[in-house]
CSV table of C-alpha atoms and ligand atoms in Angstrom, one decimal:
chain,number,residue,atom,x,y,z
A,65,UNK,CA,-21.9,-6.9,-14.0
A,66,UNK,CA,-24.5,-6.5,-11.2
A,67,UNK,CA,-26.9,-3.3,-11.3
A,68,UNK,CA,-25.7,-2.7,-7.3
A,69,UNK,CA,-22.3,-1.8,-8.7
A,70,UNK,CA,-21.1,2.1,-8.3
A,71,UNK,CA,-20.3,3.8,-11.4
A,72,UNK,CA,-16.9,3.5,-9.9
A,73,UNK,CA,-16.4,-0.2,-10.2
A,74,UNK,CA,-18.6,0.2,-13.5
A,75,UNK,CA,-15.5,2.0,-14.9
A,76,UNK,CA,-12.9,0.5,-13.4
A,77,UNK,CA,-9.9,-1.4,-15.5
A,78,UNK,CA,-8.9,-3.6,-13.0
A,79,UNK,CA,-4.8,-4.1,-12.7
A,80,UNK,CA,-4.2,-7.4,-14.3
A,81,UNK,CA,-0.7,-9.0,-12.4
A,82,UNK,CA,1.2,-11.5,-13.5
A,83,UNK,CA,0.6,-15.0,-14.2
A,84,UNK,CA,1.0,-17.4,-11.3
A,85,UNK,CA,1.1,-21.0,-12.8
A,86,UNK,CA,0.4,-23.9,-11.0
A,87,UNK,CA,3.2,-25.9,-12.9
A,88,UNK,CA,6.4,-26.1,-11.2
A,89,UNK,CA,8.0,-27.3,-14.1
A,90,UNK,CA,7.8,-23.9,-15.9
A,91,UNK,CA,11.2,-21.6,-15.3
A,92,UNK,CA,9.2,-18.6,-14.0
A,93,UNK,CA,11.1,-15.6,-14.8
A,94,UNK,CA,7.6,-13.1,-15.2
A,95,UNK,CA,7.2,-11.0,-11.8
A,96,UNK,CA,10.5,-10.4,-10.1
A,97,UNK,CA,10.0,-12.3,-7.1
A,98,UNK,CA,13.4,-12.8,-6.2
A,99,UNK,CA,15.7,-15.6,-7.6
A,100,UNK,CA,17.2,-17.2,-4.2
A,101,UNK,CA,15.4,-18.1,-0.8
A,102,UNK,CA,14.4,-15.7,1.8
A,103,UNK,CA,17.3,-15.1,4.6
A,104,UNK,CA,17.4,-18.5,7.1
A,105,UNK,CA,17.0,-16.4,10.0
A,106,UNK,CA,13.6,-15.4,8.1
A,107,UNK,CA,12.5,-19.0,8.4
A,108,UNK,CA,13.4,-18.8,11.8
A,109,UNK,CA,11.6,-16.5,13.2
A,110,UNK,CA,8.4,-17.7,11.2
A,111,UNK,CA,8.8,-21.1,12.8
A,112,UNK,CA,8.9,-19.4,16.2
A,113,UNK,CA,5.6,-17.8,16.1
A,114,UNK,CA,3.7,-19.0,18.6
A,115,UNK,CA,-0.1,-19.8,18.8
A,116,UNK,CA,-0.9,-17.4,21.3
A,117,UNK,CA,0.5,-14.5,18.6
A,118,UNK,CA,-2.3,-15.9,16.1
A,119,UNK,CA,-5.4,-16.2,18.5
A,120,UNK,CA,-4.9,-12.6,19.3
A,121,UNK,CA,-5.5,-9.7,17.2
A,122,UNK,CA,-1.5,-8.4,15.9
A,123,UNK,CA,0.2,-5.3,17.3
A,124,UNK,CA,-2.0,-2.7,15.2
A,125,UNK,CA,0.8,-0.7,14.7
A,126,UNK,CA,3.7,-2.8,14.1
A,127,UNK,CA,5.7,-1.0,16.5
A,128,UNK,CA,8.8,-3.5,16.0
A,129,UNK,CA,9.0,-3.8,12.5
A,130,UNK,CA,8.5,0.2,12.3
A,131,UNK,CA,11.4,0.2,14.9
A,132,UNK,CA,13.3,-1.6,12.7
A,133,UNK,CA,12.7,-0.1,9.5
A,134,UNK,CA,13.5,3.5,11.3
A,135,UNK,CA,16.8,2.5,12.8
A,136,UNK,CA,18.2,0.9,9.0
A,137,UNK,CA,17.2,4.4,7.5
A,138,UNK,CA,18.0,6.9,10.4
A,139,UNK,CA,14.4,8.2,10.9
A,140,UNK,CA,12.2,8.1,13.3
A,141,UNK,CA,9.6,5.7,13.8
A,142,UNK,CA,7.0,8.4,13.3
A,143,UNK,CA,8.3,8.6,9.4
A,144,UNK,CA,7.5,5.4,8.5
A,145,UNK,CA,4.4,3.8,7.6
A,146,UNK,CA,3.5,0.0,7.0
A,147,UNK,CA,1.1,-2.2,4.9
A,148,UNK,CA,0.2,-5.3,3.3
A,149,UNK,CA,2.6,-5.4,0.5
A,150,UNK,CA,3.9,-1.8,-1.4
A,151,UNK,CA,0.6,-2.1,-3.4
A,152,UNK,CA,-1.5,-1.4,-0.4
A,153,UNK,CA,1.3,1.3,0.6
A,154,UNK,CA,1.0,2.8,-2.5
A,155,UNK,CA,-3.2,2.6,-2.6
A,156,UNK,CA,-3.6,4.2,0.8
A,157,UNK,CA,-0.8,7.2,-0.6
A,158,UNK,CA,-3.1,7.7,-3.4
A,159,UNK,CA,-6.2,7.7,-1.4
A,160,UNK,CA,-5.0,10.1,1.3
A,161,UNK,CA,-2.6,12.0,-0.7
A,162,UNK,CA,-3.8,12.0,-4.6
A,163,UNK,CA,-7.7,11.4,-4.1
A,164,UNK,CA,-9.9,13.9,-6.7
A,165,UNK,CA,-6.7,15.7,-7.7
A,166,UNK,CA,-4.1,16.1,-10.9
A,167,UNK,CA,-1.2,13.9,-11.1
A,168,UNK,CA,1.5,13.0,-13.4
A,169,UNK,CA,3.6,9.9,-14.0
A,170,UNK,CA,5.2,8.4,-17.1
A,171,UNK,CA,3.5,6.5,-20.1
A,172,UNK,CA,6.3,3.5,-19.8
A,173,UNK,CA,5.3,2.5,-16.0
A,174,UNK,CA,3.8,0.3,-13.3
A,175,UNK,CA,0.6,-0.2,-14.6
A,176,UNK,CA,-1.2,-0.4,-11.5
A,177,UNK,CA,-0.7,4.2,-11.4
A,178,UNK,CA,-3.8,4.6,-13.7
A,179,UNK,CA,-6.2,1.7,-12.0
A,180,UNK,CA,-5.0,3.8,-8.9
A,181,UNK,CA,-6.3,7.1,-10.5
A,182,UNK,CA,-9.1,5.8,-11.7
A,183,UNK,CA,-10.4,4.1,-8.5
A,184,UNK,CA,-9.6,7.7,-6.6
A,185,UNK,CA,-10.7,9.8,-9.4
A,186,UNK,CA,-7.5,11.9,-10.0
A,187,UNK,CA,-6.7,13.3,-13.6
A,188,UNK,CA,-3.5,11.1,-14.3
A,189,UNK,CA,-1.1,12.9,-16.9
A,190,UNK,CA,1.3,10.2,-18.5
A,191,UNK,CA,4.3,11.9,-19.2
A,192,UNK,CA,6.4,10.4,-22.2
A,193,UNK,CA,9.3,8.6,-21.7
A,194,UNK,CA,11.8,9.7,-24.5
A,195,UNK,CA,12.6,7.0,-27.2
A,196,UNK,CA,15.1,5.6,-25.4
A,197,UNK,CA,13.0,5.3,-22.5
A,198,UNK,CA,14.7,7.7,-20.3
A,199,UNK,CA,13.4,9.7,-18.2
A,200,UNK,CA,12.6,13.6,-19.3
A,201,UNK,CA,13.0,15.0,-15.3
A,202,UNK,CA,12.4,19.0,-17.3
A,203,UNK,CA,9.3,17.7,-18.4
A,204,UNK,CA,7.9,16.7,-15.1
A,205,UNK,CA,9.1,19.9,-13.8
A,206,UNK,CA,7.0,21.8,-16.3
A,207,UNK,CA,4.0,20.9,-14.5
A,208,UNK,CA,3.1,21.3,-10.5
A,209,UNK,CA,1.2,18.4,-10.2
A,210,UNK,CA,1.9,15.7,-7.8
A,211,UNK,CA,4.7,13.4,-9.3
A,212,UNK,CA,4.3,10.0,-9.1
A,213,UNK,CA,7.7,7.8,-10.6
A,214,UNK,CA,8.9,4.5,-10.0
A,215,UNK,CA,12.5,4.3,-9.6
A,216,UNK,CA,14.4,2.3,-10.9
A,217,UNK,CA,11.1,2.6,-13.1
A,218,UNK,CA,9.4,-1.2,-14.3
A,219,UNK,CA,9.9,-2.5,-16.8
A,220,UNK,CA,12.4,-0.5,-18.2
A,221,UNK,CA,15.1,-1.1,-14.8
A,222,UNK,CA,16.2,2.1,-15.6
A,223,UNK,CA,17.2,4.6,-12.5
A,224,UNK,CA,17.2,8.5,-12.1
A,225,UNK,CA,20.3,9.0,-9.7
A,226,UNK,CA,19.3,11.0,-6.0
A,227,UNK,CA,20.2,14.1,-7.9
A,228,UNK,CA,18.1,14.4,-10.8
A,229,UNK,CA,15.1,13.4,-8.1
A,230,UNK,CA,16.4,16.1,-5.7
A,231,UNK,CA,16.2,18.3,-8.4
A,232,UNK,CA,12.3,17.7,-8.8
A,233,UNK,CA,12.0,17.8,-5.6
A,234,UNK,CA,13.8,21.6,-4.9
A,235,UNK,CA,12.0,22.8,-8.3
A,236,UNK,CA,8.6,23.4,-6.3
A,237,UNK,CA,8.4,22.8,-2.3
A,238,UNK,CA,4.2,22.6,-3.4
A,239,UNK,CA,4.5,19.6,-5.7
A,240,UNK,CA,4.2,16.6,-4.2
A,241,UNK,CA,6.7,13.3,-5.6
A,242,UNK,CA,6.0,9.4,-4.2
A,243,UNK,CA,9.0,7.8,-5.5
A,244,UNK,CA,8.4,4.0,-5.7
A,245,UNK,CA,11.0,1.7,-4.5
A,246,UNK,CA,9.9,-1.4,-5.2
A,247,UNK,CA,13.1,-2.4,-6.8
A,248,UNK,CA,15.5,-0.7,-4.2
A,249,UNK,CA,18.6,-2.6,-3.4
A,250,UNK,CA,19.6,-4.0,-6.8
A,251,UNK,CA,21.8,-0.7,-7.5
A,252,UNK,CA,19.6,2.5,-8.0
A,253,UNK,CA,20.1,5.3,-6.1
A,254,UNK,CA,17.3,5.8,-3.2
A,255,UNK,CA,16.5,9.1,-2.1
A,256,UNK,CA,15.4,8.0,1.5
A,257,UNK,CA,18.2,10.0,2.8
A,258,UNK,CA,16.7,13.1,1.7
A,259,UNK,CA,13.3,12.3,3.7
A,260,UNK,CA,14.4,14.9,6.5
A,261,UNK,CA,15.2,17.5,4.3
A,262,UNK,CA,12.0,17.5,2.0
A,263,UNK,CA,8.3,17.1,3.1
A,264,UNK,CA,7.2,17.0,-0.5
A,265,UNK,CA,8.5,13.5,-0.7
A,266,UNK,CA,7.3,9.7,0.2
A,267,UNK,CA,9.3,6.6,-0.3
A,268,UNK,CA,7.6,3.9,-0.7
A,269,UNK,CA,9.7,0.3,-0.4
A,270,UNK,CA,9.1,-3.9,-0.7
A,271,UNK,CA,10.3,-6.5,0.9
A,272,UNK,CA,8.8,-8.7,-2.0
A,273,UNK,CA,12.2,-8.1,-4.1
A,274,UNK,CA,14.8,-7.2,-1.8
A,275,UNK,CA,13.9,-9.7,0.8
A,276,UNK,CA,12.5,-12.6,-1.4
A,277,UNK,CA,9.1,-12.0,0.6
A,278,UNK,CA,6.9,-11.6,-1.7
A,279,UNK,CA,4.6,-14.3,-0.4
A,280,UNK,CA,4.4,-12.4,2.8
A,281,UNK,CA,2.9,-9.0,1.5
A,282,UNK,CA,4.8,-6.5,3.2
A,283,UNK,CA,5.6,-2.9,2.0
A,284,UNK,CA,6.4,0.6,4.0
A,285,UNK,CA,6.8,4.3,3.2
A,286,UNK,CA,8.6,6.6,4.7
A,287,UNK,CA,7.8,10.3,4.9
A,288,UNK,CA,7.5,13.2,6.9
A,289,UNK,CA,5.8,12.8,10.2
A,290,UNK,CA,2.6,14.6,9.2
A,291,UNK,CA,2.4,12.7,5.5
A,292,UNK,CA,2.5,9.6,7.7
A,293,UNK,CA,-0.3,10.2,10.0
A,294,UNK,CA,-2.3,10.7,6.9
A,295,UNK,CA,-1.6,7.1,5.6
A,296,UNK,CA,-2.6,6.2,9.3
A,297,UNK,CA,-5.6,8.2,9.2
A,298,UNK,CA,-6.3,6.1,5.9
A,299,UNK,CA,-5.4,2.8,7.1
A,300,UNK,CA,-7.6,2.8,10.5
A,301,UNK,CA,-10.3,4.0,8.4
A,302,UNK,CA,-10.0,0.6,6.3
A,303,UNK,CA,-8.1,-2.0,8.3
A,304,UNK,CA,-6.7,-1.5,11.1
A,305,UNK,CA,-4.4,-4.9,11.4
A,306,UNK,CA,-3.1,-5.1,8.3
A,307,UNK,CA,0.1,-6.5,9.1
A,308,UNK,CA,-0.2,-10.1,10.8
A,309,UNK,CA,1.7,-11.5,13.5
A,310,UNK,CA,3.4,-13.9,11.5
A,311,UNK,CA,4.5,-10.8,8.8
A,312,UNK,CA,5.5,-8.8,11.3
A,313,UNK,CA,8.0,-11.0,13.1
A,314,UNK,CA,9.8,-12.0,10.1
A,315,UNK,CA,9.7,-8.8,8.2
A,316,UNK,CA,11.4,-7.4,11.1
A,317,UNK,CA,14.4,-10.3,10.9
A,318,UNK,CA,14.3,-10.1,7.2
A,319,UNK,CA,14.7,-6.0,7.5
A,320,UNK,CA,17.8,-6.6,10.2
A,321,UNK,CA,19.4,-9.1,7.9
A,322,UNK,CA,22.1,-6.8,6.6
A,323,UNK,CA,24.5,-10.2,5.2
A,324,UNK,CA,21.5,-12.0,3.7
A,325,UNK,CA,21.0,-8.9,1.7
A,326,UNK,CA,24.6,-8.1,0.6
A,327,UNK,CA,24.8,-11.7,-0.6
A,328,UNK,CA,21.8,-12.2,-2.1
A,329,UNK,CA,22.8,-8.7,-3.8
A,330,UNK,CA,25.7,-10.3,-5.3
A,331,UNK,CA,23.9,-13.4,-6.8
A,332,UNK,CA,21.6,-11.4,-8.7
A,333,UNK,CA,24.2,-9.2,-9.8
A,334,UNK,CA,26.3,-11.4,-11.6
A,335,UNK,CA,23.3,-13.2,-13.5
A,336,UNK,CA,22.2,-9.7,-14.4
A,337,UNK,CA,25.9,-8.5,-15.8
A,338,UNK,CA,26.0,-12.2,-17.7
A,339,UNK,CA,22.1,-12.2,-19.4
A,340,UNK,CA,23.1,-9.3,-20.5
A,341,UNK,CA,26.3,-9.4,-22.0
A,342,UNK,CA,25.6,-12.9,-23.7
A,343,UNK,CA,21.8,-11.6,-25.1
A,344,UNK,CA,23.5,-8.7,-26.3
A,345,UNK,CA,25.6,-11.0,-28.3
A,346,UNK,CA,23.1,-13.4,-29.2
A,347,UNK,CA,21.3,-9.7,-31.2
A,348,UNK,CA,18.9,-8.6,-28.3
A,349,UNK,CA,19.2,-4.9,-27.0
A,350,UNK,CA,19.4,-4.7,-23.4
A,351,UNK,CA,18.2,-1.7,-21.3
A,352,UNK,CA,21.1,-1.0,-18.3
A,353,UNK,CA,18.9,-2.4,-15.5
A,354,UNK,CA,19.3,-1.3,-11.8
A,355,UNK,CA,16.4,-3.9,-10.5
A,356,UNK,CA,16.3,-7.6,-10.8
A,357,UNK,CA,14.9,-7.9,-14.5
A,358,UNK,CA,16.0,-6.2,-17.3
A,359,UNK,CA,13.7,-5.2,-20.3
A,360,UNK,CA,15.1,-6.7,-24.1
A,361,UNK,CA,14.3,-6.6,-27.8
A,362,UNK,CA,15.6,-8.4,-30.4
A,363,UNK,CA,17.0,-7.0,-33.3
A,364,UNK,CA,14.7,-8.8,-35.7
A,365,UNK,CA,12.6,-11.4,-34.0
A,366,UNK,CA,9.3,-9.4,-32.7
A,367,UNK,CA,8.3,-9.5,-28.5
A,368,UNK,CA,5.4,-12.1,-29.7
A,369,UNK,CA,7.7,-14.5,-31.5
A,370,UNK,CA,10.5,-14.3,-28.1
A,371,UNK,CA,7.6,-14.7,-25.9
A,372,UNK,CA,5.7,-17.8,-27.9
A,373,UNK,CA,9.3,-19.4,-28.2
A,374,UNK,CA,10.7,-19.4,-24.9
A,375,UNK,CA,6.9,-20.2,-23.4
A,376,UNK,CA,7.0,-23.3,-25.5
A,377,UNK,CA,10.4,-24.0,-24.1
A,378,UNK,CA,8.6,-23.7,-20.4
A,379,UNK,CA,10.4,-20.2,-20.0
A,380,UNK,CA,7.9,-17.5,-18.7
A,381,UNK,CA,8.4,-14.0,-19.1
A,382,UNK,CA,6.0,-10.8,-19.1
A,383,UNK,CA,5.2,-9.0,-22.1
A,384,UNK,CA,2.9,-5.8,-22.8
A,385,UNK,CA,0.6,-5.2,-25.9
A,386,UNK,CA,1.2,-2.0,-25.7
A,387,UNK,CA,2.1,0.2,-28.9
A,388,UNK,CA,5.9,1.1,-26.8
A,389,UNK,CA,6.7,-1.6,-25.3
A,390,UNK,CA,5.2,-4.4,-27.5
A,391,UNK,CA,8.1,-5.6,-28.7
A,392,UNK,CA,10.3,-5.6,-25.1
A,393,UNK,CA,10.1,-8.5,-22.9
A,394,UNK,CA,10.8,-8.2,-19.6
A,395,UNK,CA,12.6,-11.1,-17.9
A,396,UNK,CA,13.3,-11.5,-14.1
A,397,UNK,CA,16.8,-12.1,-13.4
A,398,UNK,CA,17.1,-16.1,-12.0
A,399,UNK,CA,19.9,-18.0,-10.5
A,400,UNK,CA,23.1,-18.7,-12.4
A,401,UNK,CA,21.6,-22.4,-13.4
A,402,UNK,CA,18.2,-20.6,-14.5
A,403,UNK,CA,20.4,-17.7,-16.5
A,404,UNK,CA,22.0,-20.5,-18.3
A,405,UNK,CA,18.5,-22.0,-19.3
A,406,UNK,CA,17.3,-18.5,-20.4
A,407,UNK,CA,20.2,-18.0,-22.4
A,408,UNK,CA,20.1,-22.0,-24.0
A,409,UNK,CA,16.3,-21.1,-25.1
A,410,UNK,CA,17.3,-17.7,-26.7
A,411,UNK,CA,19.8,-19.1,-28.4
A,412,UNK,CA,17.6,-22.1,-30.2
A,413,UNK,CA,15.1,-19.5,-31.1
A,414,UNK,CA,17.8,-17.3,-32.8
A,415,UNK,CA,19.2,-20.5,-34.8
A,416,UNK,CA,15.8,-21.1,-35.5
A,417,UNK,CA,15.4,-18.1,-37.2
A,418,UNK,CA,18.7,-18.0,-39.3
A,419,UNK,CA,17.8,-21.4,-40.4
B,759,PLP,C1,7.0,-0.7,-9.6
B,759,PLP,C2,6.3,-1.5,-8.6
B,759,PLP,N1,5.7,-1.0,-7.5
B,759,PLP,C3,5.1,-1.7,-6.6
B,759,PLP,C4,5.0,-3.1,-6.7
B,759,PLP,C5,4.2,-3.8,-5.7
B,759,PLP,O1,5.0,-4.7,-4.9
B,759,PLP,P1,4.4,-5.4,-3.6
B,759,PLP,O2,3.0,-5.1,-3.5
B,759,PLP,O3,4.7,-6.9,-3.8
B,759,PLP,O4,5.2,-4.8,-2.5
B,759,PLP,C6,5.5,-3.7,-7.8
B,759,PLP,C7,5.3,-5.2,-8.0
B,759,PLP,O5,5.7,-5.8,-9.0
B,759,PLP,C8,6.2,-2.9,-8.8
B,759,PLP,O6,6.7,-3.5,-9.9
């Protein structure tokens, strides 16, 4: 505490992310990077970067990787938008778009939406999930402030399909909805396809899950034209290079890598369907998840006594203190090989406990 700080930072509850150990020994299954190697053509294209790219300043736009992004989604380049991971993405939304007004999003959710309304000043109304942690779309309708949902939502991994969304987003032209990808590609719907037909809608994406980039900070949004120039309006009013060379290059390889993805898809897929079906038989209740974790409680064991026993079996996983949610871990989905670990550490605790 310094007596130069605004009130603002005075009050602020800083997001708090997930722990990054130095140990490489410990099976880190606690912030959904992604389980396999980003695509080779990736590694490629990093290796190629020339000096010349990082003495000068990068393309300020990231023309390319826009280019890119527009052609996979069928937009234009004008509807998409760029930044330095989803997080930034999703900042410079709220600054431009949510600043000093109401919004709503749910009380099971990313946790970084309140630091967000708190750093811009908007009243955030947290919507309840129902008990089992679905989402109630009639109750968001109710209101006509600015929606703001993460689908599928974290940590539950639960996904509204494109038409309960579209149905949010017909209910009131005036209402505003930033539906947060982060997760897309693991089997939710996404409602990208409905960008041309609704202006009261912004996507926002990651290439730190999809892609396996999350090392590389990249994130985009894509909008109509005129909700985009006011996330440029934003960003060249903060940083205008946000993006570096190096980013950019691969971002745009990683983004055109269509058979990296599909396989990679598959991968994390299988481990998901086989977590869950042998958990479930091992007494843990497993939300259907459409991202690359899924969220589990046991039957009898609390979240504290999972998360103490598989951490002492070098098995990291995140967990909340939160009245809801305190007993649900949330576990990234891992290789085969690191599924099989999981499963071997569960399985000791729950012997443990019938002991
Ligand atoms: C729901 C959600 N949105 C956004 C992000 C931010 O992702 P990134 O900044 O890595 O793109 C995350 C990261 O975990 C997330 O869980």
């Amino acid at each position: 505490m310094s007596r130069f700080w605004t009130t603002t930072v005075s009050d602020l509850t800083p997001y708090v992310p997930g722990e990054q150990p130095a140990s490489q020994s410990l099976l880190k299954l606690n912030t959904n990077e992604h389980a396999l190697p980003p695509s080779e053509a990736v590694m490629t294209a990093i290796r190629a970067c020339q000096a010349e790219q990082l003495r000068r300043y990068p393309d300020p736009t990231a023309k390319g990787l826009r280019e890119a992004i527009a052609q996979t989604e069928s937009l234009t380049t004008d509807q998409v938008f760029v930044g330095n991971g989803s997080d930034e993405v999703l900042a410079h939304i709220w600054l431009s778009l949510l600043a000093d007004r109401p919004v709503q999003t749910l009380d099971t959710t990313y946790g970084f939406y309140p630091v967000w309304a708190q750093l811009y000043h908007s009243t955030l109304t947290e919507v309840p999930v129902r008990a089992d942690f679905s989402v109630d779309v009639d109750a968001l309708m109710a209101s006509e402030h600015a929606v703001v949902l993460a689908n599928p939502n974290a940590p539950t991994g639960l996904a509204l399909t494109c038409q309960e969304i579209e149905r949010l987003l017909a209910g009131n032209p005036n209402r505003l909805h930033i539906i947060d990808e982060a997760y897309y590609g693991f089997g939710a719907d996404t409602v990208a396809p409905l960008i041309n037909q609704y202006d009261n809608l912004i996507v926002s994406r990651s290439l730190s899950k999809s892609h396996a980039l999350a090392g590389l900070r990249v994130g985009y949004a894509l909008a109509h034209r005129d909700l985009i120039e006011g996330l440029n309006r934003v960003k060249d009013s903060f940083n205008s290079y946000p993006l570096d060379a190096v980013a950019q290059a691969a971002a745009k390889v990683a983004i055109c890598d269509a058979s990296w993805q599909a396989q990679s898809v598959a991968v994390i897929t299988e481990s998901r369907s086989k977590m869950t079906e042998k958990l479930e038989a091992l007494g843990f209740e497993v939300l259907p998840s459409s991202a690359n974790f899924i969220f589990i409680q046991h039957r009898v064991l609390s979240g504290r006594t999972v998360f103490d026993g598989l951490r002492q079996q070098d098995i990291l996983v995140r967990r909340w203190d939160k009245p809801r949610v305190e007993n649900w871990l949330r576990i990234t989905v891992g290789t085969l090989a690191q599924t099989n670990a999981l499963l071997a550490a569960c399985a000791a605790l729950c012997a443990a406990e019938e002991a």
